[in-house]
mmCIF file of C-alpha atoms in Angstrom:
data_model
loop_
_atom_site.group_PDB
_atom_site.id
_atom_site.type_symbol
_atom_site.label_atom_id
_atom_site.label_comp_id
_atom_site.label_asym_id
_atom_site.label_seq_id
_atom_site.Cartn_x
_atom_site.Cartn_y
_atom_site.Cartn_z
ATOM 1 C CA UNK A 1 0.000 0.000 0.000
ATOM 2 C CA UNK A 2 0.858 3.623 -0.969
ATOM 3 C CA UNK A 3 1.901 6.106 1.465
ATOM 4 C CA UNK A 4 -1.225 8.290 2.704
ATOM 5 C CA UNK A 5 -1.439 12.034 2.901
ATOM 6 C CA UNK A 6 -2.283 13.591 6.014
ATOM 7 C CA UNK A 7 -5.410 15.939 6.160
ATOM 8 C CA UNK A 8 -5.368 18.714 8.973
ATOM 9 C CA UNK A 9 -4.816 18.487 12.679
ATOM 10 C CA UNK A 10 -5.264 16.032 14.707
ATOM 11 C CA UNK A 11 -7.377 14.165 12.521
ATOM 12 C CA UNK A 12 -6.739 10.505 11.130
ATOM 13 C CA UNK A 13 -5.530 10.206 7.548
ATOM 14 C CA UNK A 14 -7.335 7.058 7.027
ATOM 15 C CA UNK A 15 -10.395 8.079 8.260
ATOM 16 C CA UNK A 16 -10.233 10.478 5.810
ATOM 17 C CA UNK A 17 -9.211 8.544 3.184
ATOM 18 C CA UNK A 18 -12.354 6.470 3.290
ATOM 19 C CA UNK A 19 -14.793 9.064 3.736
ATOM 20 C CA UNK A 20 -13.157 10.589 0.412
ATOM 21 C CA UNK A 21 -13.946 6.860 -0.829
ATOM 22 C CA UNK A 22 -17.320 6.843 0.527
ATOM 23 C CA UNK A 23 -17.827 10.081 -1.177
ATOM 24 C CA UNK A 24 -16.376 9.216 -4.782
ATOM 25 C CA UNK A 25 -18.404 5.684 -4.770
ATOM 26 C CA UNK A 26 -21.702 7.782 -3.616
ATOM 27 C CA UNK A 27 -21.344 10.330 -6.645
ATOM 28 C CA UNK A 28 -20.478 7.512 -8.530
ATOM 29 C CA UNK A 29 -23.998 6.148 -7.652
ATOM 30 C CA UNK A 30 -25.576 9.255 -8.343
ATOM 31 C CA UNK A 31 -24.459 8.905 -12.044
ATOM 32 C CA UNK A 32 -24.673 5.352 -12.867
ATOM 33 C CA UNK A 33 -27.258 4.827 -15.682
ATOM 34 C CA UNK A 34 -29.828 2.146 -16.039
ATOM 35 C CA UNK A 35 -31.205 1.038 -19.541
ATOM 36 C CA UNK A 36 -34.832 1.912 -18.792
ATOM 37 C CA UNK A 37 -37.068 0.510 -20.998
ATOM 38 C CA UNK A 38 -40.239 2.694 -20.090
ATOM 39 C CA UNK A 39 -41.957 4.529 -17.329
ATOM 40 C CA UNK A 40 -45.518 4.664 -16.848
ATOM 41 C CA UNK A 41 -48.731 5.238 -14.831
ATOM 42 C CA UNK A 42 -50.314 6.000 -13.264
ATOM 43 C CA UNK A 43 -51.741 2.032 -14.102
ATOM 44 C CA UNK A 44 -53.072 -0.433 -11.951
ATOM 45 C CA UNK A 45 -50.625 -3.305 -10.280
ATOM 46 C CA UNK A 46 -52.092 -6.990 -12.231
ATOM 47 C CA UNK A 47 -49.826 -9.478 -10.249
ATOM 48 C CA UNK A 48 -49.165 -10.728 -6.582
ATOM 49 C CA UNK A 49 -50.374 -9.437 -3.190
ATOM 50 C CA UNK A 50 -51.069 -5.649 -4.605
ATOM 51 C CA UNK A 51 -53.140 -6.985 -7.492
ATOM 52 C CA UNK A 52 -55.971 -3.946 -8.270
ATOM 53 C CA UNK A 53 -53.202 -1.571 -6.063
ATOM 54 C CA UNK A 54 -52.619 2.230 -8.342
ATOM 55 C CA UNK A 55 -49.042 2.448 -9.218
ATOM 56 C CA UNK A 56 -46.625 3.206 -11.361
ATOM 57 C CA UNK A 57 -44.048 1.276 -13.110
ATOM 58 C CA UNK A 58 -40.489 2.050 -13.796
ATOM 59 C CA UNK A 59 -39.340 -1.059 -16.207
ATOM 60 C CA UNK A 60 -35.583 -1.890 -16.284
ATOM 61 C CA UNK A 61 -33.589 -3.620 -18.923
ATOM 62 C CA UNK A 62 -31.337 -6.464 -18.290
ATOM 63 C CA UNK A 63 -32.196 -10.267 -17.129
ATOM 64 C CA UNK A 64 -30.337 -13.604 -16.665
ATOM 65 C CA UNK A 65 -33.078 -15.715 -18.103
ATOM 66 C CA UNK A 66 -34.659 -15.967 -21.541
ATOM 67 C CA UNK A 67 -38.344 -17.942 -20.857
ATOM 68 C CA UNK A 68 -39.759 -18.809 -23.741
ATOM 69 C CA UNK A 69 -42.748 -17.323 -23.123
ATOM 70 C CA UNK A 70 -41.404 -14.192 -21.962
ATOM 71 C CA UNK A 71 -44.016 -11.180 -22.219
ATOM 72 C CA UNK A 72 -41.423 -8.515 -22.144
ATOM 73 C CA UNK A 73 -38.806 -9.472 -24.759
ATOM 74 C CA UNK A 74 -37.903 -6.203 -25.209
ATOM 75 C CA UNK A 75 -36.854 -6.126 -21.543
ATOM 76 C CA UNK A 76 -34.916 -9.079 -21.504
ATOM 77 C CA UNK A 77 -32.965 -9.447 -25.105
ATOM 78 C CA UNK A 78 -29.933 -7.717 -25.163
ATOM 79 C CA UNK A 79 -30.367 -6.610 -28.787
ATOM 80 C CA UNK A 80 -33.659 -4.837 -27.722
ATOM 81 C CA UNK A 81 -31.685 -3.337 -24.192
ATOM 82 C CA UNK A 82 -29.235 -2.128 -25.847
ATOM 83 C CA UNK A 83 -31.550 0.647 -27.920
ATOM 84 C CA UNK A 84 -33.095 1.398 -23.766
ATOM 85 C CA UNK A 85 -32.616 5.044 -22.651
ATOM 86 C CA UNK A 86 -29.703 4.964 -20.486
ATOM 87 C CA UNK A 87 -30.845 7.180 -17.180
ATOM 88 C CA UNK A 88 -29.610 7.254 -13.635
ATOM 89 C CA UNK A 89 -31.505 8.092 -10.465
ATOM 90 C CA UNK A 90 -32.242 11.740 -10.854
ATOM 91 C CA UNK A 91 -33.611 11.807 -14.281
ATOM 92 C CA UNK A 92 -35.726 8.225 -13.354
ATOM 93 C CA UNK A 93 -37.048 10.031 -10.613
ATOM 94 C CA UNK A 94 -38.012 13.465 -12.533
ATOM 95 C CA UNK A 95 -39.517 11.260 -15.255
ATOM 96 C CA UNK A 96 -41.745 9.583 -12.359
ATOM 97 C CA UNK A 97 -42.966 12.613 -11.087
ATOM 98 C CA UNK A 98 -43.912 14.397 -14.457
ATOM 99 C CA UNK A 99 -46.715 11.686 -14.516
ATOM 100 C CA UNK A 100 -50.154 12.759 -13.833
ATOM 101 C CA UNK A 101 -49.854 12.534 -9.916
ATOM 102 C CA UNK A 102 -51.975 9.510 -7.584
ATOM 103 C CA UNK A 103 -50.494 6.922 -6.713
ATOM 104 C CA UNK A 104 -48.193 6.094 -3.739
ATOM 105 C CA UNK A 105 -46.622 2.840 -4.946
ATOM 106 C CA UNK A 106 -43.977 2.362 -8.039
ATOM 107 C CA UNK A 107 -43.169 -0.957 -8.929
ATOM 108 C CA UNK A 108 -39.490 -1.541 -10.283
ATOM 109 C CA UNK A 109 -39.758 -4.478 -12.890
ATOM 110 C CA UNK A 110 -37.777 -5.408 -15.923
ATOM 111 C CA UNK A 111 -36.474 -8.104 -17.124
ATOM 112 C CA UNK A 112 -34.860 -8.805 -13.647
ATOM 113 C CA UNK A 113 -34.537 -5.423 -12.012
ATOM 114 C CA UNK A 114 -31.942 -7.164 -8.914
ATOM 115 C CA UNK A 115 -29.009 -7.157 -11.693
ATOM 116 C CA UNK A 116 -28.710 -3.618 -10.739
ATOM 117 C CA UNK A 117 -27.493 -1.595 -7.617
ATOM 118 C CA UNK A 118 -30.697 0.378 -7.339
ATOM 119 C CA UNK A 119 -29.753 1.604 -3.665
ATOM 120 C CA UNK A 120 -29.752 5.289 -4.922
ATOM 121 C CA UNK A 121 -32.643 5.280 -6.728
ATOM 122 C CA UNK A 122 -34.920 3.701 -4.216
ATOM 123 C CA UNK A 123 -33.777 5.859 -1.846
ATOM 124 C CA UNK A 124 -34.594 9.032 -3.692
ATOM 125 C CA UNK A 125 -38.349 7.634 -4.486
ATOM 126 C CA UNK A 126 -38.404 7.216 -0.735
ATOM 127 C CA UNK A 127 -37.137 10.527 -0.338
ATOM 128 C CA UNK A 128 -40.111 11.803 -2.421
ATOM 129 C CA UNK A 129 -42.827 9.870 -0.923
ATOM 130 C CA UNK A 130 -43.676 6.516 -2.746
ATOM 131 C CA UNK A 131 -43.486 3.172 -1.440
ATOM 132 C CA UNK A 132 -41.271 1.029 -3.754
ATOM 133 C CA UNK A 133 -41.836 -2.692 -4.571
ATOM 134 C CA UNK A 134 -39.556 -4.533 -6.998
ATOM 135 C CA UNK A 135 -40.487 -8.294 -9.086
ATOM 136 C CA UNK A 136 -38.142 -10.368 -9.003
ATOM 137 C CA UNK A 137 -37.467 -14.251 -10.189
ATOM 138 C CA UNK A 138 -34.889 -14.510 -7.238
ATOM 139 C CA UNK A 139 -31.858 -15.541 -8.975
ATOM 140 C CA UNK A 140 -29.840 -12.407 -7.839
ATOM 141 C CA UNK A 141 -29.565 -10.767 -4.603
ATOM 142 C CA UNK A 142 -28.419 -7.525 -3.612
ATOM 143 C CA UNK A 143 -28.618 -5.784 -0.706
ATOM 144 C CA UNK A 144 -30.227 -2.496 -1.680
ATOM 145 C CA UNK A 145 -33.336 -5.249 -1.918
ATOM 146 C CA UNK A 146 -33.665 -5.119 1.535
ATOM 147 C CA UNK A 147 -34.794 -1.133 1.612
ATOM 148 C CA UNK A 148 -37.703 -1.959 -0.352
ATOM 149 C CA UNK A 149 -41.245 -1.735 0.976
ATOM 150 C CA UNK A 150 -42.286 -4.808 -0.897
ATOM 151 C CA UNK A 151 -40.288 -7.705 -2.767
ATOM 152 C CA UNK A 152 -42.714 -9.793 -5.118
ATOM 153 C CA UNK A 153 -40.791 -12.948 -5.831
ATOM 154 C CA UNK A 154 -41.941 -14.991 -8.685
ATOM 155 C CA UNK A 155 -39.650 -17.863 -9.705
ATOM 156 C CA UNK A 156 -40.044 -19.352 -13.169
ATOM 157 C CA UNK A 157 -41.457 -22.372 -13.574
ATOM 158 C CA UNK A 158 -40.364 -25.270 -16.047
ATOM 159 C CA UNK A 159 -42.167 -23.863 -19.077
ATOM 160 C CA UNK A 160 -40.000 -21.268 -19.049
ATOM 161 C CA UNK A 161 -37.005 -23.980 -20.194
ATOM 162 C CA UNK A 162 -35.305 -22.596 -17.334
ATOM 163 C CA UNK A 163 -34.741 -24.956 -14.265
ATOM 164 C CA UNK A 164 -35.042 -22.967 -10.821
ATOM 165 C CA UNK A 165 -31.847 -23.645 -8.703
ATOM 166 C CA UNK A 166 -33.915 -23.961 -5.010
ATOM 167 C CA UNK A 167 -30.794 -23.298 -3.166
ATOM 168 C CA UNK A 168 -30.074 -19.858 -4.635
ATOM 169 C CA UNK A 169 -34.036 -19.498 -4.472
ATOM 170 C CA UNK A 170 -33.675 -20.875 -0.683
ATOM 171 C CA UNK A 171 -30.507 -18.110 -0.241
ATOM 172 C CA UNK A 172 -32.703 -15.335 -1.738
ATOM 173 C CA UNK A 173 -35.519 -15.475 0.733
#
């Protein structure tokens, strides 16, 4: 390791060395751009335990699977993600709340929304008053997933040609 420089008196140089770390990775965040595929609402939720719930939806691009019978190809194959409009946080966010205002929930689907570090962005729809669920097939977990409100896990079933691995389903949950 490199030698450290040592930032005014009597404070430690490594302590702050990592909060200039902390703040580089944090702007970092702020920029990082997701291929978002669309943003819409105010709708009504169709699936799981908020079925008939107002919401919006903020629809990512990217997922490890490729079902057969997928209803959002455009979400999933990378030929189609690639033409998504690459946004981070802030400009998700401002998109959100140009939408005709109601509705306190967004959903964050995709494709498979957990192949992203969405920590920032759920914290800034947080910040501006919705409740945040994410779907999910449960093949990936991060740990921004745990500052959700609600986490709709749906894992694919054999029609899908895809064979769910329980004990990274098991790991998920």
């Amino acid at each position: 390791m490199g030698e450290q420089a040592s930032y005014g008196r009597g404070g430690s140089s490594m302590t702050t060395v990592k909060a200039q770390g902390q703040l580089e990775r944090g702007e970092a965040a702020r920029r990082k751009k997701f291929p978002v595929v669309e943003v819409f609402g105010p709708t009504i939720q169709g699936e799981g335990i908020d079925q008939g719930v107002p919401c919006y939806f903020i629809r990512l691009g990217g997922c490890d699977y490729r079902c057969v019978w997928c209803d959002s190809p455009f979400a999933v194959l990378p030929e189609l993600v690639r033409r998504a409009t690459r946004m981070n946080a802030e400009e998700i966010v401002s998109k959100m709340t140009a939408l005709t205002p109601g509705p306190n929930w967004v959903v964050i689907s995709g494709g498979n929304p957990a192949l992203h570090d969405l920590t920032f962005l759920v914290d800034m729809l947080h910040g501006v008053g919705y409740k945040v669920a994410v779907e999910t097939q449960g093949t990936v977990f991060k740990r921004w997933l745990l500052r959700v409100d609600r986490l709709c896990v749906s894992p694919k079933p054999p029609s899908s040609e895809y064979t769910t691995d329980l004990n990274t389903l098991r790991d998920f949950l």
